[in-house]
Short mmCIF file of C-alpha atoms in Angstrom, two decimals:
data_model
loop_
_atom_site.label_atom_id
_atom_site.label_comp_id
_atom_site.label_asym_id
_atom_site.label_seq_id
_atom_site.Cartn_x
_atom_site.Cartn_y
_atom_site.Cartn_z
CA UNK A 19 35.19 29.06 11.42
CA UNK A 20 31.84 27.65 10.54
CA UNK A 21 30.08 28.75 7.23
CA UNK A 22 27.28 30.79 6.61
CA UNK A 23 24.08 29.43 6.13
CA UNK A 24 23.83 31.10 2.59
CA UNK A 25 27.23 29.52 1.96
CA UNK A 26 25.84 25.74 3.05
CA UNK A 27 22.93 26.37 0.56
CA UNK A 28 24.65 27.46 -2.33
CA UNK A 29 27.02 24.07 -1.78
CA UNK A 30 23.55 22.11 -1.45
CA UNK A 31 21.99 23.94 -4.59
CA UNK A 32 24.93 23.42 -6.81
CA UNK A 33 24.93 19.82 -5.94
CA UNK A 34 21.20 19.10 -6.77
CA UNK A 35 22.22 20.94 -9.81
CA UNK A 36 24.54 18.63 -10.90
CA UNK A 37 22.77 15.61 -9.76
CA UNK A 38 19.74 16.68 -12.62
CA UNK A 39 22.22 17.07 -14.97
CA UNK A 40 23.25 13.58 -14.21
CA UNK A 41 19.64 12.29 -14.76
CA UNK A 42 19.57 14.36 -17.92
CA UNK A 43 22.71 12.48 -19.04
CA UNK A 44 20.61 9.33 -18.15
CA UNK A 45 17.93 9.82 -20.82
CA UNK A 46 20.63 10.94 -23.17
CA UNK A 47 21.96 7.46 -22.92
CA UNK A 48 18.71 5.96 -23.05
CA UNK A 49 17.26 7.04 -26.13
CA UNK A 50 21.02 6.51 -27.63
CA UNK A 51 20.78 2.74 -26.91
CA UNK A 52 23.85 2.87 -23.89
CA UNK A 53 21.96 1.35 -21.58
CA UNK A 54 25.25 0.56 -19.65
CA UNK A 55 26.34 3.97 -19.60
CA UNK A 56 22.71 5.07 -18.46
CA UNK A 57 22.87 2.44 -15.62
CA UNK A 58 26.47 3.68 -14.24
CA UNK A 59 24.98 7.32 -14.57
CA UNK A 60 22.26 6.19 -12.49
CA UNK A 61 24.57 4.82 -9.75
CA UNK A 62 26.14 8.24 -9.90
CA UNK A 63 22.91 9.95 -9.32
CA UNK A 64 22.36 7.19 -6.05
CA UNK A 65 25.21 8.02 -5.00
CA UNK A 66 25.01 12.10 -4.73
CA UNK A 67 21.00 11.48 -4.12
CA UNK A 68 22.13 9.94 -0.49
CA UNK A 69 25.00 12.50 -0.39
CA UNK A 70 22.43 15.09 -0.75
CA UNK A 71 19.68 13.66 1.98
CA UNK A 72 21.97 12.36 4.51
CA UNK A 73 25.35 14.14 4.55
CA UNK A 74 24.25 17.84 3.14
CA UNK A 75 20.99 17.72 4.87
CA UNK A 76 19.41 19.67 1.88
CA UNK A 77 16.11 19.82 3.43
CA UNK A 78 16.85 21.10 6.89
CA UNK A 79 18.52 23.89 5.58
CA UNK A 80 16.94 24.98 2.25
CA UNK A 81 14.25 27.36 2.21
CA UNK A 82 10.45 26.54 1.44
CA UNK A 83 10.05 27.57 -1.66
CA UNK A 84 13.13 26.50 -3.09
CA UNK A 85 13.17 23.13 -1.36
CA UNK A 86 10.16 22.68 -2.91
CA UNK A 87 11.15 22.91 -6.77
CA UNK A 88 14.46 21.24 -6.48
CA UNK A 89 11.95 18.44 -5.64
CA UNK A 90 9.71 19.27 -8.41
CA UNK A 91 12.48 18.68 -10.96
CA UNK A 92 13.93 16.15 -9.00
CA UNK A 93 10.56 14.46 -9.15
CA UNK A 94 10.64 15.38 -12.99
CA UNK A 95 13.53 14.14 -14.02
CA UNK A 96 13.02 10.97 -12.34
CA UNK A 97 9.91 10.65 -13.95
CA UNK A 98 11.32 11.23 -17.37
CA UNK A 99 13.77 8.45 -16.73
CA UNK A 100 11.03 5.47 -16.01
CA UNK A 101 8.90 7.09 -18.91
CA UNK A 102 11.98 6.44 -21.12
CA UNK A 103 12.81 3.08 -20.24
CA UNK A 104 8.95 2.28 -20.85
CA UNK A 105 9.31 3.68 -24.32
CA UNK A 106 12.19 2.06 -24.89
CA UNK A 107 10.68 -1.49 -23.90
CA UNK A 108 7.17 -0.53 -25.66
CA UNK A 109 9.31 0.10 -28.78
CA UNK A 110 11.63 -2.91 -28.99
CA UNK A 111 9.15 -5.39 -27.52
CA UNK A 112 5.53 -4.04 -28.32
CA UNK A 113 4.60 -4.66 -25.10
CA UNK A 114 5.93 -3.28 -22.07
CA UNK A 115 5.64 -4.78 -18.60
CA UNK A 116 1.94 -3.29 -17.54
CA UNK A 117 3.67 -2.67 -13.90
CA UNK A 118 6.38 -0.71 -15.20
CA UNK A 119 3.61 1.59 -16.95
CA UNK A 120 1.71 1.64 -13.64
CA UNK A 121 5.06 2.58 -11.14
CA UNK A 122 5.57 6.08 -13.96
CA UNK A 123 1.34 6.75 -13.50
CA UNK A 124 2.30 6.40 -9.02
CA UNK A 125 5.49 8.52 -9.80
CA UNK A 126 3.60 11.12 -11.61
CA UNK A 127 0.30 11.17 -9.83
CA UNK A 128 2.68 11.39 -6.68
CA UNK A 129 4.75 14.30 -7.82
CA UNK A 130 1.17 16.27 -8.75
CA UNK A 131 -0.24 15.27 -5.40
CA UNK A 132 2.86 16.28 -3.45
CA UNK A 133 3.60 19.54 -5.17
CA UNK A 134 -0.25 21.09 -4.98
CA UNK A 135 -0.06 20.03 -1.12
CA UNK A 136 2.73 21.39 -0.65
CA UNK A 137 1.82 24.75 -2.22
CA UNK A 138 -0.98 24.61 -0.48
CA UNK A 139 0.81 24.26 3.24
CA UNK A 140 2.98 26.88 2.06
CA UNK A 141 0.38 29.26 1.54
CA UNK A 142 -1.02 28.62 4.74
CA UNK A 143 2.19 30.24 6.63
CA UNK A 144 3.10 26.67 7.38
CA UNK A 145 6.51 24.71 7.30
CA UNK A 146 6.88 22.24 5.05
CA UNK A 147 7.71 18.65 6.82
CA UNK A 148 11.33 17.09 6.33
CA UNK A 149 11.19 14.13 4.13
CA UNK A 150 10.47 11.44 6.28
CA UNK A 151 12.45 7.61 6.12
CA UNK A 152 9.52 6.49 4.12
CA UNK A 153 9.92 9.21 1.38
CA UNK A 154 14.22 8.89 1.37
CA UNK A 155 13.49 5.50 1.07
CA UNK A 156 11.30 5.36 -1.88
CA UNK A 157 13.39 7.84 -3.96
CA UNK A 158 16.38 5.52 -3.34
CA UNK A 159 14.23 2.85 -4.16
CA UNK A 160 12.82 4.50 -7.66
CA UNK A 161 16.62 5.22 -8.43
CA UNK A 162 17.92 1.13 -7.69
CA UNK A 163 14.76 0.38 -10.12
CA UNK A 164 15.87 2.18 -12.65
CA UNK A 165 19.25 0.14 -12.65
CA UNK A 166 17.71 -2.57 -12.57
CA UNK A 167 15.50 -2.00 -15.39
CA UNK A 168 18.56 -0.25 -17.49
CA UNK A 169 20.56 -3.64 -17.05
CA UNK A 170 17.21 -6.39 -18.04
CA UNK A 171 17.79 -7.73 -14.68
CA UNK A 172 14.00 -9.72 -15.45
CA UNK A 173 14.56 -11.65 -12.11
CA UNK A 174 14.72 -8.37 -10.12
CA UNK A 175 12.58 -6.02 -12.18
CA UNK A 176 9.22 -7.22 -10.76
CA UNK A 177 10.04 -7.06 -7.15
CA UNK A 178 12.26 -3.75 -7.12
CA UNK A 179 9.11 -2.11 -8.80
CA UNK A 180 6.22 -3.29 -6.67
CA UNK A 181 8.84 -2.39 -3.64
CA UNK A 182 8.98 1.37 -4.72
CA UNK A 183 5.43 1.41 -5.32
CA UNK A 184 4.57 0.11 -1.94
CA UNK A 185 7.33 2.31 -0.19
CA UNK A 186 5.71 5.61 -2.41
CA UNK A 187 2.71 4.64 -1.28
CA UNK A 188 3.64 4.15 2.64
CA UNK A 189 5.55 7.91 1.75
CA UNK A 190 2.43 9.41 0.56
CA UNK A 191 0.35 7.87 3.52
CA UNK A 192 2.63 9.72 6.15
CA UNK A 193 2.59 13.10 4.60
CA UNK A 194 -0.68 12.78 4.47
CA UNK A 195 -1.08 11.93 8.69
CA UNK A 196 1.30 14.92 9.34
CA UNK A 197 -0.87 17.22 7.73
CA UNK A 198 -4.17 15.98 9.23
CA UNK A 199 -2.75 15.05 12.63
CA UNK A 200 -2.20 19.31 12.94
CA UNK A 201 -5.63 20.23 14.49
CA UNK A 202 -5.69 23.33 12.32
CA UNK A 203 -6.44 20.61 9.64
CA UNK A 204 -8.58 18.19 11.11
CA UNK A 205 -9.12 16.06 14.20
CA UNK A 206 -6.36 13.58 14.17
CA UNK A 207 -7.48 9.83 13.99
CA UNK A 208 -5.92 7.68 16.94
CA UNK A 209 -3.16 5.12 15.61
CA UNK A 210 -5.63 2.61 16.28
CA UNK A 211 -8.14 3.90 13.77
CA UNK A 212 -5.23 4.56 11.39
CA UNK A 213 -4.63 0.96 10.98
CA UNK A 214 -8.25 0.20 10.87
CA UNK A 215 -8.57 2.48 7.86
CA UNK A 216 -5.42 1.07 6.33
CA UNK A 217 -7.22 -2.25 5.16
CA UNK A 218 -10.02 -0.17 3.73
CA UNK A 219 -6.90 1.40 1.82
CA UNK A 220 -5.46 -1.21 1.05
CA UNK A 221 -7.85 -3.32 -0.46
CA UNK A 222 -8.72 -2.17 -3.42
CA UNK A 223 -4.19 -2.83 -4.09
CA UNK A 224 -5.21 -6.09 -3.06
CA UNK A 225 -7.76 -6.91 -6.28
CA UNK A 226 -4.85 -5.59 -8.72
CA UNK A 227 -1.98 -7.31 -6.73
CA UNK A 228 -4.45 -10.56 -7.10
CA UNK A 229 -5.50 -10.05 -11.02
CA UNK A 230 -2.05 -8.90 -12.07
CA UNK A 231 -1.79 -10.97 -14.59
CA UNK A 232 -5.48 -10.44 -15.83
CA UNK A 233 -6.22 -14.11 -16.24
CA UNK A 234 -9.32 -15.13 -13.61
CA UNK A 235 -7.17 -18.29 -12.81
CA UNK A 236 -4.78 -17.42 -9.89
CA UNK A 237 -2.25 -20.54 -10.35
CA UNK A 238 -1.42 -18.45 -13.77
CA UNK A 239 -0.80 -15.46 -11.59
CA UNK A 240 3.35 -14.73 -10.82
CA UNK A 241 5.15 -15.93 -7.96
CA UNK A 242 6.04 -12.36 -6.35
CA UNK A 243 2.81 -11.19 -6.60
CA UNK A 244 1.19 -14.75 -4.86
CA UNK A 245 3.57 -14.15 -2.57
CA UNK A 246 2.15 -10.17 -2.04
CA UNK A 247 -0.77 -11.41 -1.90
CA UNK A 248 -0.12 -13.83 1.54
CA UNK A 249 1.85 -10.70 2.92
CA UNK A 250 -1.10 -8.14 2.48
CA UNK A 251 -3.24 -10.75 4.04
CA UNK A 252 -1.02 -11.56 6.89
CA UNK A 253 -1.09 -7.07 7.30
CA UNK A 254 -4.88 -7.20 7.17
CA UNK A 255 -5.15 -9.97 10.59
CA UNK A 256 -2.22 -7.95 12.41
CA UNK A 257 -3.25 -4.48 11.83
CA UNK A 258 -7.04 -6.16 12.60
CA UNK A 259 -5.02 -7.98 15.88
CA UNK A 260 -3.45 -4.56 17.00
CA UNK A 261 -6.23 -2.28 16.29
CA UNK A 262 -7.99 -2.84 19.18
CA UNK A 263 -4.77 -3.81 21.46
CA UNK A 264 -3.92 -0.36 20.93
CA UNK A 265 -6.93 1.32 21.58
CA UNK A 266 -7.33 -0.20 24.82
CA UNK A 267 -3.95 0.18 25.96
CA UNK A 268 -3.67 4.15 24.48
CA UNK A 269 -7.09 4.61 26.12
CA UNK A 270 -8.14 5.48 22.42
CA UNK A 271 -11.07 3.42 22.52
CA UNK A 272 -13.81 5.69 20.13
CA UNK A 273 -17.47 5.11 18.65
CA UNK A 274 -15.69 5.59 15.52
CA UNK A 275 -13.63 2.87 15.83
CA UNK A 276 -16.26 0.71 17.34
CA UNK A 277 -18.01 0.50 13.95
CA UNK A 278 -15.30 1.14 11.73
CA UNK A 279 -13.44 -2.15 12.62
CA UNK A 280 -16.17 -4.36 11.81
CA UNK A 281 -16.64 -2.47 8.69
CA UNK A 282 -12.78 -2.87 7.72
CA UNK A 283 -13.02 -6.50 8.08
CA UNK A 284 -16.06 -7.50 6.34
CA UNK A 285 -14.58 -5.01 3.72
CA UNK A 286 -11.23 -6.62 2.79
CA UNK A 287 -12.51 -10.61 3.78
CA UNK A 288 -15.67 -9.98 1.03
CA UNK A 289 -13.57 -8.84 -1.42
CA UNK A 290 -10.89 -11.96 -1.18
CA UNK A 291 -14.20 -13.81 -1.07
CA UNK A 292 -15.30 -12.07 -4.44
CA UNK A 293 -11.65 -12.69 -5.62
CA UNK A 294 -11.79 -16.41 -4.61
CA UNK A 295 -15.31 -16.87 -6.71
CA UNK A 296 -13.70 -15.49 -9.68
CA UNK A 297 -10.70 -18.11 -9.62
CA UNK A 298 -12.73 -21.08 -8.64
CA UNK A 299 -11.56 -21.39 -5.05
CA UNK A 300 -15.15 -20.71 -3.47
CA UNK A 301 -18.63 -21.22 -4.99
CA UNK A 302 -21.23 -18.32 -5.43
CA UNK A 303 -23.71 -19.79 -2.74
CA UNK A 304 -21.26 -19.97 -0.05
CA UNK A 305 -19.66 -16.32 -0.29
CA UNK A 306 -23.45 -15.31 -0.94
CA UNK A 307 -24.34 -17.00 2.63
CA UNK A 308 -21.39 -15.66 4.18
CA UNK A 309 -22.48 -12.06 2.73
CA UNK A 310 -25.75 -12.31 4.24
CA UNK A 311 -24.51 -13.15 7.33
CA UNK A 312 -22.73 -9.89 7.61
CA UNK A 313 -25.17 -7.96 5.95
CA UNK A 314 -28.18 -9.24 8.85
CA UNK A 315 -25.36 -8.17 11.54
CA UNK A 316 -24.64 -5.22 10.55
CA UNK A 317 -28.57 -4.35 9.49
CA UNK A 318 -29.41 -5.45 13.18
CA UNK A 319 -26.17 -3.05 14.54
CA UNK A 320 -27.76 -0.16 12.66
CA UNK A 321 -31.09 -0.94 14.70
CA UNK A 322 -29.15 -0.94 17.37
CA UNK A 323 -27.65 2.50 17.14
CA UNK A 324 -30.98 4.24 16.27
CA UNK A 325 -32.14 3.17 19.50
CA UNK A 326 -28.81 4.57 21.20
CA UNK A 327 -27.44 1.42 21.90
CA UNK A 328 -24.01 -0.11 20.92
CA UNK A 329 -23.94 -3.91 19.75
CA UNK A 330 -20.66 -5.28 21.38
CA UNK A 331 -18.87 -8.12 19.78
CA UNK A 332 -19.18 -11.73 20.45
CA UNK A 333 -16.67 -14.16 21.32
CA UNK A 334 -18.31 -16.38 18.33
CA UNK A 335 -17.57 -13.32 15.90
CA UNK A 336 -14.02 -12.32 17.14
CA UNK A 337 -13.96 -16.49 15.98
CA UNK A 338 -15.50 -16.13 12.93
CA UNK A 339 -12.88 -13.00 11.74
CA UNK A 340 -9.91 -15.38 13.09
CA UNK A 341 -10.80 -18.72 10.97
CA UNK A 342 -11.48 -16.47 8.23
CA UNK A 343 -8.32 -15.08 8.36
CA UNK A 344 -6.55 -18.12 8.49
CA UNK A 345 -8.50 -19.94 6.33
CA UNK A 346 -7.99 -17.59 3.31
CA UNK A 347 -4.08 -17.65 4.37
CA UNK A 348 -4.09 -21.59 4.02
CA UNK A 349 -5.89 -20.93 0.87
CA UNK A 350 -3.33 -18.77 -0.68
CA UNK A 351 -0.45 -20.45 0.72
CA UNK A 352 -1.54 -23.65 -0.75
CA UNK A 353 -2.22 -21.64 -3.85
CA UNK A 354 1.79 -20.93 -4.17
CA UNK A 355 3.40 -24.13 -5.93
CA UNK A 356 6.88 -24.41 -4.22
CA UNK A 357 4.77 -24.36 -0.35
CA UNK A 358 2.28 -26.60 -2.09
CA UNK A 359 5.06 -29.18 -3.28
CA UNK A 360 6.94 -29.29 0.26
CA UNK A 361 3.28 -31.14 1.81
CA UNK A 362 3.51 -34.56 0.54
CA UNK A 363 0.02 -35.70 -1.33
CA UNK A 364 -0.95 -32.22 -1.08
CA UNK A 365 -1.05 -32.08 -4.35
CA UNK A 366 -3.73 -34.35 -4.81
CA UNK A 367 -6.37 -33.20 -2.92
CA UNK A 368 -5.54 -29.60 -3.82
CA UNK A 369 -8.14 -29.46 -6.05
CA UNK A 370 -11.16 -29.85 -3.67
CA UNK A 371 -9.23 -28.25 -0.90
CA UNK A 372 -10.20 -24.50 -1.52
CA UNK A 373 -13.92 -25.16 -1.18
CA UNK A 374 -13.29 -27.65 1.46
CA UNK A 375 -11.69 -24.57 3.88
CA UNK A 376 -14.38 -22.14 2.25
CA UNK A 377 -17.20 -24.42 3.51
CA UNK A 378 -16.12 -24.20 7.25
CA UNK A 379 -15.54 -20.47 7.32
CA UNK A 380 -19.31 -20.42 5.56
CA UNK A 381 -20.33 -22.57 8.86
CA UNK A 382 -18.84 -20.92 11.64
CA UNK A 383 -20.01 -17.87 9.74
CA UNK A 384 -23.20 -18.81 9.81
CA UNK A 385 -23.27 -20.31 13.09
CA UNK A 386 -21.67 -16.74 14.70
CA UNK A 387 -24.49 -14.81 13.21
CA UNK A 388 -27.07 -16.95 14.56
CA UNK A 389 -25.69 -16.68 18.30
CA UNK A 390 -25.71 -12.65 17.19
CA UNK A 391 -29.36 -12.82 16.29
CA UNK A 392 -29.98 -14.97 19.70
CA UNK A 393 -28.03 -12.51 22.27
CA UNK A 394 -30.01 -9.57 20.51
CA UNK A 395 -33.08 -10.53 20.71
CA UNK A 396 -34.10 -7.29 23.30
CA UNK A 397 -33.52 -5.30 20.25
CA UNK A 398 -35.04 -7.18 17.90
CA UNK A 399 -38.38 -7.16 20.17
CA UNK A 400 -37.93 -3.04 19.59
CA UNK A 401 -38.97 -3.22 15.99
CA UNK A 402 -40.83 -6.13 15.74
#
């Protein structure tokens, strides 16, 4: 005989019941200075956290509201538990690691965000989603950090943190497209312009991932997040490589998305340009030519548009975004000192080699936006 739906949620209630008191036990230990016991409390709470999303289903069968605030003091206690482990750092060390203080500000800001969105779908006679794999993921994520952080695992600590921040952030980023992609919303953005926007997103993340340490000079900066840094790069050309794949093939190509890739590039490249001036890896004069470059374009693409026409990209341009990409990727690459001692005499001539790759992205640069001037001269002849 199968059970009653009220019986299933009662069994699902009672659990996430027990799994806060769990977490409360956690800070108990904390502030008591077990921070073994606290760790095998938190690989209880793991434990009955997957039991709870993947064999009790919780959140197909739990109603709105109260789905809802057995997150909110899910969210809560969770909070409370990174919060304590910063305290406890900030008090035996007198200074805590700045990106544990930052994951508790994403946790928190993410738990306000979610909650007024929520209440806000709610009131609209809508049904909340299901959490998605990117939100299981990050809470199981959080939970792992805090072990690791409980235990002064300093080799892990770093990476398992900046892993649940990215993973919160992907989480937020999909709730987010489910609730604009409903046309009662707004007008859903194809996937292509999705990733477009994503490296206007991302790219202020980049500046903190590359001044983490807040020392100008890069080779100071750590390992993991040199190593974020090549990654979010490597993101930037793909989701710049798909973009327009995708629109094509999905018959998604837009206006929109005609100007907003261009945009998104010279977005995300200027501001690894700015990045690069501030560690020594470019001079002023050639990110200043390069930003003039793109400024003329895009000045003579405005002209363009008031006269109703649409500028179409070069060959020489679709070149120029390429070797920038891979010229700031053989920048940071070389900028990572385990790559850098695997090249024989790299080491060397790695001194001069940052300008050297900056000064032939600043000529093809140049050299693109004078064939742009050239092939538009019909416009030009408009206004002048």
């Amino acid at each position: 005989m199968s059970e009653k739906p009220s019986e299933v949620r009662l069994r699902t209630r009672i659990w996430s019941v027990l799994r806060a008191l769990v977490f409360v036990c956690v800070i108990f230990f904390i502030w008591n200075g077990m921070a073994k016991t606290a760790a095998a409390f938190v690989l209880v709470a793991l434990v009955m956290g997957w039991v709870n999303l993947y064999q009790l289903r919780s959140q197909e069968i739990e109603k709105p509201y109260y789905r809802l605030w057995l997150n909110v003091v899910d969210g809560l206690l969770s909070f409370a538990v990174m919060m304590s482990i910063f305290i406890r750092d900030l008090y035996h060390s007198e200074s805590a690691e700045k990106i544990l203080a930052v994951g508790c500000a994403i946790l928190l800001a993410r738990l306000i965000a979610h909650t007024l969105f929520s209440l806000g779908v709610l009131r609209e006679g809508k049904k909340l989603p299901q959490k998605r794999r990117w939100s299981k993921l990050a809470n199981i994520a959080t939970t792992v950090t805090m072990g690791v952080y409980l235990l002064d695992l300093e080799d892990y600590q770093q990476i398992c943190m900046v892993a649940t921040i990215l993973l919160i952030l992907a989480s937020t980023v999909a709730y987010a497209y489910w609730y604009y992609r409903d046309p009662a919303h707004r007008k859903p953005l194809s996937i292509a312009s999705q990733l477009t926007m994503s490296r206007i997103v991302l790219t202020p993340f980049f500046l903190w991932v590359f001044f983490y340490d807040n020392d100008l000079d890069y080779s100071n900066n750590s390992i993991v997040f040199k190593v974020l840094s090549l990654i979010m790069v490597l993101g930037f050309m793909l989701t710049d490589f798909l973009d327009g794949k995708l629109a094509r093939a999905m018959g998604e190509v837009s206006t929109l998305g005609k100007y907003l890739d261009p945009f998104s590039d010279k977005i995300s490249n200027m501001t690894i340009f700015m990045c690069f001036i501030a560690t020594g890896y470019a001079p002023v004069w050639m990110v200043a030519l390069i930003y003039f470059r793109e400024s003329s374009v895009e000045t003579l693409r405005t002209l363009a548009a008031s006269e109703g026409l649409i500028m179409p990209a070069r060959k020489s341009g679709k070149w120029k975004t390429a070797l920038q990409g891979i010229g700031i990727v053989m920048i940071l690459l070389g900028a990572i000192d385990p790559v850098r001692a695997l090249i024989p005499g790299f080491e060397s001539i790695w001194n001069v080699f940052p300008q050297a790759v900056m000064g032939v992205i600043t000529g093809i640069t140049i050299i693109s936006g004078i064939d742009y001037f050239v092939s538009s001269k019909h416009i030009l002849k408009k206004f002048v």
